[in-house]
Short mmCIF file of C-alpha atoms and ligand atoms in Angstrom, two decimals:
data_model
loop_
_atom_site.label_atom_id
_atom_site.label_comp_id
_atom_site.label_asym_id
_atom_site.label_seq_id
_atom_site.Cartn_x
_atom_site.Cartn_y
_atom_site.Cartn_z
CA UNK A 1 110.86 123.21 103.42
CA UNK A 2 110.54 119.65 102.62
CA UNK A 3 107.06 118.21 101.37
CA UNK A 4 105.99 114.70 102.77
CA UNK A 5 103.92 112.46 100.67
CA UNK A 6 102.57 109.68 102.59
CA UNK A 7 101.74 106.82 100.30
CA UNK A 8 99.57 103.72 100.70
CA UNK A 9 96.25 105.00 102.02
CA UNK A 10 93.35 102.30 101.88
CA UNK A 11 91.17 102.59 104.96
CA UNK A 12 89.15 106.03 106.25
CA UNK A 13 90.97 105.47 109.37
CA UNK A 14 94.10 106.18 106.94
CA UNK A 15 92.74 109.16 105.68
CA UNK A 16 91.36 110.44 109.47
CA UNK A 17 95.08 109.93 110.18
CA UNK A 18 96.59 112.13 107.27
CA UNK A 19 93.96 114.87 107.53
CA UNK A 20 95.54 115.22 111.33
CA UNK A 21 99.19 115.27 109.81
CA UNK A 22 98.63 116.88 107.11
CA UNK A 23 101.45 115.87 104.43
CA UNK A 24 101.05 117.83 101.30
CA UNK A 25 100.73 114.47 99.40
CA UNK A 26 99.25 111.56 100.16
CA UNK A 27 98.85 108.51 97.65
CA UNK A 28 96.67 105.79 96.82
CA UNK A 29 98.40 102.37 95.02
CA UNK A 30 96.46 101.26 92.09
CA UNK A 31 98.32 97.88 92.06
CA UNK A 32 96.28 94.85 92.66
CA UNK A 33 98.91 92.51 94.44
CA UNK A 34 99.82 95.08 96.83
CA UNK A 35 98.55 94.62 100.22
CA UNK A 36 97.72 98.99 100.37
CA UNK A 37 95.68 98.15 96.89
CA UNK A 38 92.93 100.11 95.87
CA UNK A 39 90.10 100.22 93.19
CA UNK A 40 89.29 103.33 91.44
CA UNK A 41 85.76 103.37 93.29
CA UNK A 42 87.60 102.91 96.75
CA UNK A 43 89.94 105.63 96.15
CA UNK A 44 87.21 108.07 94.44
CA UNK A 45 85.03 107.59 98.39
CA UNK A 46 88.62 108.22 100.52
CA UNK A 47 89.89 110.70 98.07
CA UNK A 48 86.68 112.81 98.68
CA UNK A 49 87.26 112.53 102.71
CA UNK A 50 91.05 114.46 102.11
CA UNK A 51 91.72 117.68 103.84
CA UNK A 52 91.51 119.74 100.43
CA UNK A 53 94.86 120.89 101.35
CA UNK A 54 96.24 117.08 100.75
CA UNK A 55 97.03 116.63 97.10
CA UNK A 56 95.66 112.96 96.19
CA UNK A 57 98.18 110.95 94.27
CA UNK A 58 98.02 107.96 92.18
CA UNK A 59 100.74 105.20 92.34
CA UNK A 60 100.79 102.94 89.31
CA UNK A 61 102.49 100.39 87.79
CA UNK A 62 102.38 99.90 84.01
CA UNK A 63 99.09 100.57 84.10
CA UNK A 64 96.83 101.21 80.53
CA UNK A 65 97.09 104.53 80.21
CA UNK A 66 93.09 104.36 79.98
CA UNK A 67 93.20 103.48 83.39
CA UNK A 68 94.82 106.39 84.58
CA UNK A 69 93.19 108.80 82.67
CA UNK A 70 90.00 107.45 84.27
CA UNK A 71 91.45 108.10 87.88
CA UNK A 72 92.10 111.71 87.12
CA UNK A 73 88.77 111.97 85.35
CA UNK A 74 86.91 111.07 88.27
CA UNK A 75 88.68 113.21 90.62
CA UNK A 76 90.02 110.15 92.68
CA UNK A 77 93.43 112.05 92.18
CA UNK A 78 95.40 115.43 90.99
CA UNK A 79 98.81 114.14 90.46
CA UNK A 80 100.39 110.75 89.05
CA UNK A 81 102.95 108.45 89.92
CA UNK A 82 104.84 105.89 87.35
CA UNK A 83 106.25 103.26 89.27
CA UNK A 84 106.60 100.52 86.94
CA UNK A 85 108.40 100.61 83.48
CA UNK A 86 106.93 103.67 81.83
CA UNK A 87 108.76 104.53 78.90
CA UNK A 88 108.90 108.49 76.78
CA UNK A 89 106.65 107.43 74.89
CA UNK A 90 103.98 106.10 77.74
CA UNK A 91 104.84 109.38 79.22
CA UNK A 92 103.64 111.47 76.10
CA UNK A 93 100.73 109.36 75.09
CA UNK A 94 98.89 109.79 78.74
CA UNK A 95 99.95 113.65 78.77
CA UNK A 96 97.78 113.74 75.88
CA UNK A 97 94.80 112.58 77.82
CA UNK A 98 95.59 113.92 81.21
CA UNK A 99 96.65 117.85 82.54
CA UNK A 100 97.95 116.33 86.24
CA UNK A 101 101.85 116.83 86.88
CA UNK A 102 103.81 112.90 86.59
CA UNK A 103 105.75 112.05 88.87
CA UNK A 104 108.33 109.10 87.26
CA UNK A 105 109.59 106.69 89.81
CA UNK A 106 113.32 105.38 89.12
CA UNK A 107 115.11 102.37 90.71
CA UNK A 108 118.41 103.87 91.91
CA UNK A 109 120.97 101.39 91.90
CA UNK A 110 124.04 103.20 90.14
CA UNK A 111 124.93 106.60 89.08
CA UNK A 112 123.66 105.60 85.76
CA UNK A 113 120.13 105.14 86.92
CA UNK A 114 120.43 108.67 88.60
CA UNK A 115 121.04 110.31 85.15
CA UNK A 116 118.25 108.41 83.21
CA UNK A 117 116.07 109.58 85.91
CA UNK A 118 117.09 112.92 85.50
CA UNK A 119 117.11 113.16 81.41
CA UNK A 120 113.24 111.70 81.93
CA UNK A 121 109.93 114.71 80.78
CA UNK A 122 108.29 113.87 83.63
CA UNK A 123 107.43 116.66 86.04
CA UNK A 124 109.19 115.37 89.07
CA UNK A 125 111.26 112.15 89.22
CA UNK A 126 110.92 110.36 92.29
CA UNK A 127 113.79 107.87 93.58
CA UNK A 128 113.81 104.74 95.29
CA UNK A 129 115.29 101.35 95.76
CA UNK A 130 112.52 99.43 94.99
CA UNK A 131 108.63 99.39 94.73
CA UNK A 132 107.02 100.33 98.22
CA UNK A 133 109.10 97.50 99.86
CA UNK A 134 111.17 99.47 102.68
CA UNK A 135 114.54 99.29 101.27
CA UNK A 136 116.65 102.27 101.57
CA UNK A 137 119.31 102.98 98.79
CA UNK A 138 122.55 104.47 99.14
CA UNK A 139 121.78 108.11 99.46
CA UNK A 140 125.31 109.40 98.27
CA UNK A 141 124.12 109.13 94.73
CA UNK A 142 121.93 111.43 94.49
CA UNK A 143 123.96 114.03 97.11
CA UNK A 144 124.45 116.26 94.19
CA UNK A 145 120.90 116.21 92.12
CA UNK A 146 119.91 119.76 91.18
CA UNK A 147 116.65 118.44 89.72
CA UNK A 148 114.03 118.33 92.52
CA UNK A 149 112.98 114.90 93.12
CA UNK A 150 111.11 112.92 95.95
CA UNK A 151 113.35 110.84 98.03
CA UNK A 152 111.37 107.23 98.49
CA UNK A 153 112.68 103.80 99.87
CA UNK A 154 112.87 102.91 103.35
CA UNK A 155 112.30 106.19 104.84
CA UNK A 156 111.02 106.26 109.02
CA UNK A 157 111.33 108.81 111.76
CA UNK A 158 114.47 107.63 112.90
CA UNK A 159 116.25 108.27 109.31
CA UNK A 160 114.43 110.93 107.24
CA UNK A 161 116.02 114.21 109.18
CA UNK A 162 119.68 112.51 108.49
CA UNK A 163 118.23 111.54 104.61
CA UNK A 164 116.63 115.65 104.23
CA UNK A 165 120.12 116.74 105.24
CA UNK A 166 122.36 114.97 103.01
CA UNK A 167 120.39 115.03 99.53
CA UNK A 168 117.54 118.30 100.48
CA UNK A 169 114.77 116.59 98.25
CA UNK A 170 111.98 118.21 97.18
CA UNK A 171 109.59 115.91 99.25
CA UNK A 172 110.40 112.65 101.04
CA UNK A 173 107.59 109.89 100.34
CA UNK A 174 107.14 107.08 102.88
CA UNK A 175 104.93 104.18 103.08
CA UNK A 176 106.45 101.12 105.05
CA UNK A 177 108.13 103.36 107.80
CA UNK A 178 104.44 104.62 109.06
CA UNK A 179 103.13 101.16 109.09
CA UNK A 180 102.66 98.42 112.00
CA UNK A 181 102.03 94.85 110.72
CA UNK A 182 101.05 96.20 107.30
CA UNK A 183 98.85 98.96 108.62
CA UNK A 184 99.30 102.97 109.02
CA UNK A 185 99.92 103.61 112.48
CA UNK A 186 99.00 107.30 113.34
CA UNK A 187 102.32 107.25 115.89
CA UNK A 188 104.31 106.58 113.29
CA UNK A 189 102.68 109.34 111.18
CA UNK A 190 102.76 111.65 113.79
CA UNK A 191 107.01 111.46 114.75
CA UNK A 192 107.56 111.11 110.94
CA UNK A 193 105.99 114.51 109.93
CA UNK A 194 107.15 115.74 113.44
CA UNK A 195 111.13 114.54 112.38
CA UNK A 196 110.87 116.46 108.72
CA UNK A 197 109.66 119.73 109.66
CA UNK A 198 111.96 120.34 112.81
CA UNK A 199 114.73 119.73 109.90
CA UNK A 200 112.94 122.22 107.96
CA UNK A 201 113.22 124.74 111.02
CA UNK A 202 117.14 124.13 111.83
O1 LIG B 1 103.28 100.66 98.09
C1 LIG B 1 103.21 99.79 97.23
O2 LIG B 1 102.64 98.72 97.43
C2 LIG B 1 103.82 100.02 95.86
C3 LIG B 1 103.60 99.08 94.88
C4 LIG B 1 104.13 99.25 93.62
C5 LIG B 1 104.89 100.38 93.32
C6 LIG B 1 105.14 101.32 94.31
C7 LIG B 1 104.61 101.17 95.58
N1 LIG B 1 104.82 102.10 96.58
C8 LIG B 1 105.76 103.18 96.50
O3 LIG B 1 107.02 102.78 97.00
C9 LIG B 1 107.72 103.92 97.51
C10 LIG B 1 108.51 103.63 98.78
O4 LIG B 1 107.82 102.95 99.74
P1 LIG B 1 108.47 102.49 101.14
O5 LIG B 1 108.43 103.68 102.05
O6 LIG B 1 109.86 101.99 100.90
O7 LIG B 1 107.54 101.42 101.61
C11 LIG B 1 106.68 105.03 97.64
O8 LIG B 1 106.93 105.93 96.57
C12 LIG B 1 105.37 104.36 97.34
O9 LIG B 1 104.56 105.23 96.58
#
């Protein structure tokens, strides 16, 4: 079965929409020039209004390490996401202050990108073409990946069963392809979820 993590939550209609759906992730962007942006405060209040079965996720980019530590220490989130330039040794100074699984975002452009992501200590690797801007990347690359990784980039309900079936990722994450005009559209929710698990049933 493949999870779904459904990224970009900012509104409590976003979060009356994913405790319908019910993806096992769902993630809030810590990144201040993103239009799906969220404060710590914001995301403690929506975090708290999650179906406990939804696993709140944080999405940062080169954050202080501080910073995330305090998300996870207020219970705004269980898991985190590196999406910016996180090095080993980022990665092993925040484990020090935090006991939530990473998940380490890589831009895939080549196979060499593919095996940096997979030599990285982070729990999962997630991989994508770019940073929560709906770009697909070419899928081929990572066809053969034994590591289980999220599949991210440009994902909607018209392309996500054909992306599950050629690289079977450990969870597809999608943020653009559930949005209208920059907002989560519960439709688009709805046939996305719908379009992974029938894949999972085949
Ligand atoms: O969503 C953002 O604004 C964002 C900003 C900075 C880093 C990552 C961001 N989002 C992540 O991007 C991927 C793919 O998103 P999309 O479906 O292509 O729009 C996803 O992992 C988000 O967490």
């Amino acid at each position: 079965m493949t999870r779904i993590k459904m990224c970009g939550l900012h509104s409590r209609a976003d979060i009356e929409a994913v405790n319908e759906v019910l993806p096992e992730y769902a993630g809030f962007v810590f990144v201040p020039n993103s239009h799906r942006g969220v404060t710590l405060d914001e995301a403690r209040a929506l975090s708290a209004l999650l179906d406990e079965v939804i696993c709140p996720v944080g999405v940062f980019l080169d954050a202080p390490v501080a910073f995330v530590a305090a998300a996870c220490d207020v219970g705004a989130i269980r898991m985190v996401q590196l999406h910016g330039r996180e090095d080993e040794a980022y990665v092993a100074a925040l484990r020090k202050r935090v006991s939530a699984p990473i998940i380490q975002a890589f831009v895939v452009r080549d196979a060499a990108d593919v095996q940096r992501a997979l030599a990285c200590s982070a729990d999962y690797v997630l991989l994508d073409a770019g940073r929560g801007d709906g770009r697909a990347f070419d899928w081929s690359l990572v066809a053969n990946v034994q590591r289980p990784f999220f599949l991210a980039g440009g994902l909607d309900s018209g392309n996500v069963a054909q992306a599950v079936r050629a690289v079977r990722p450990f969870a597809v994450d999608v943020s653009s392809g559930i949005e209208t005009n920059k907002t989560k559209d519960i439709r688009k929710m709805r046939a996305f979820a719908m379009a992974v698990r029938a894949e999972g049933e085949l």
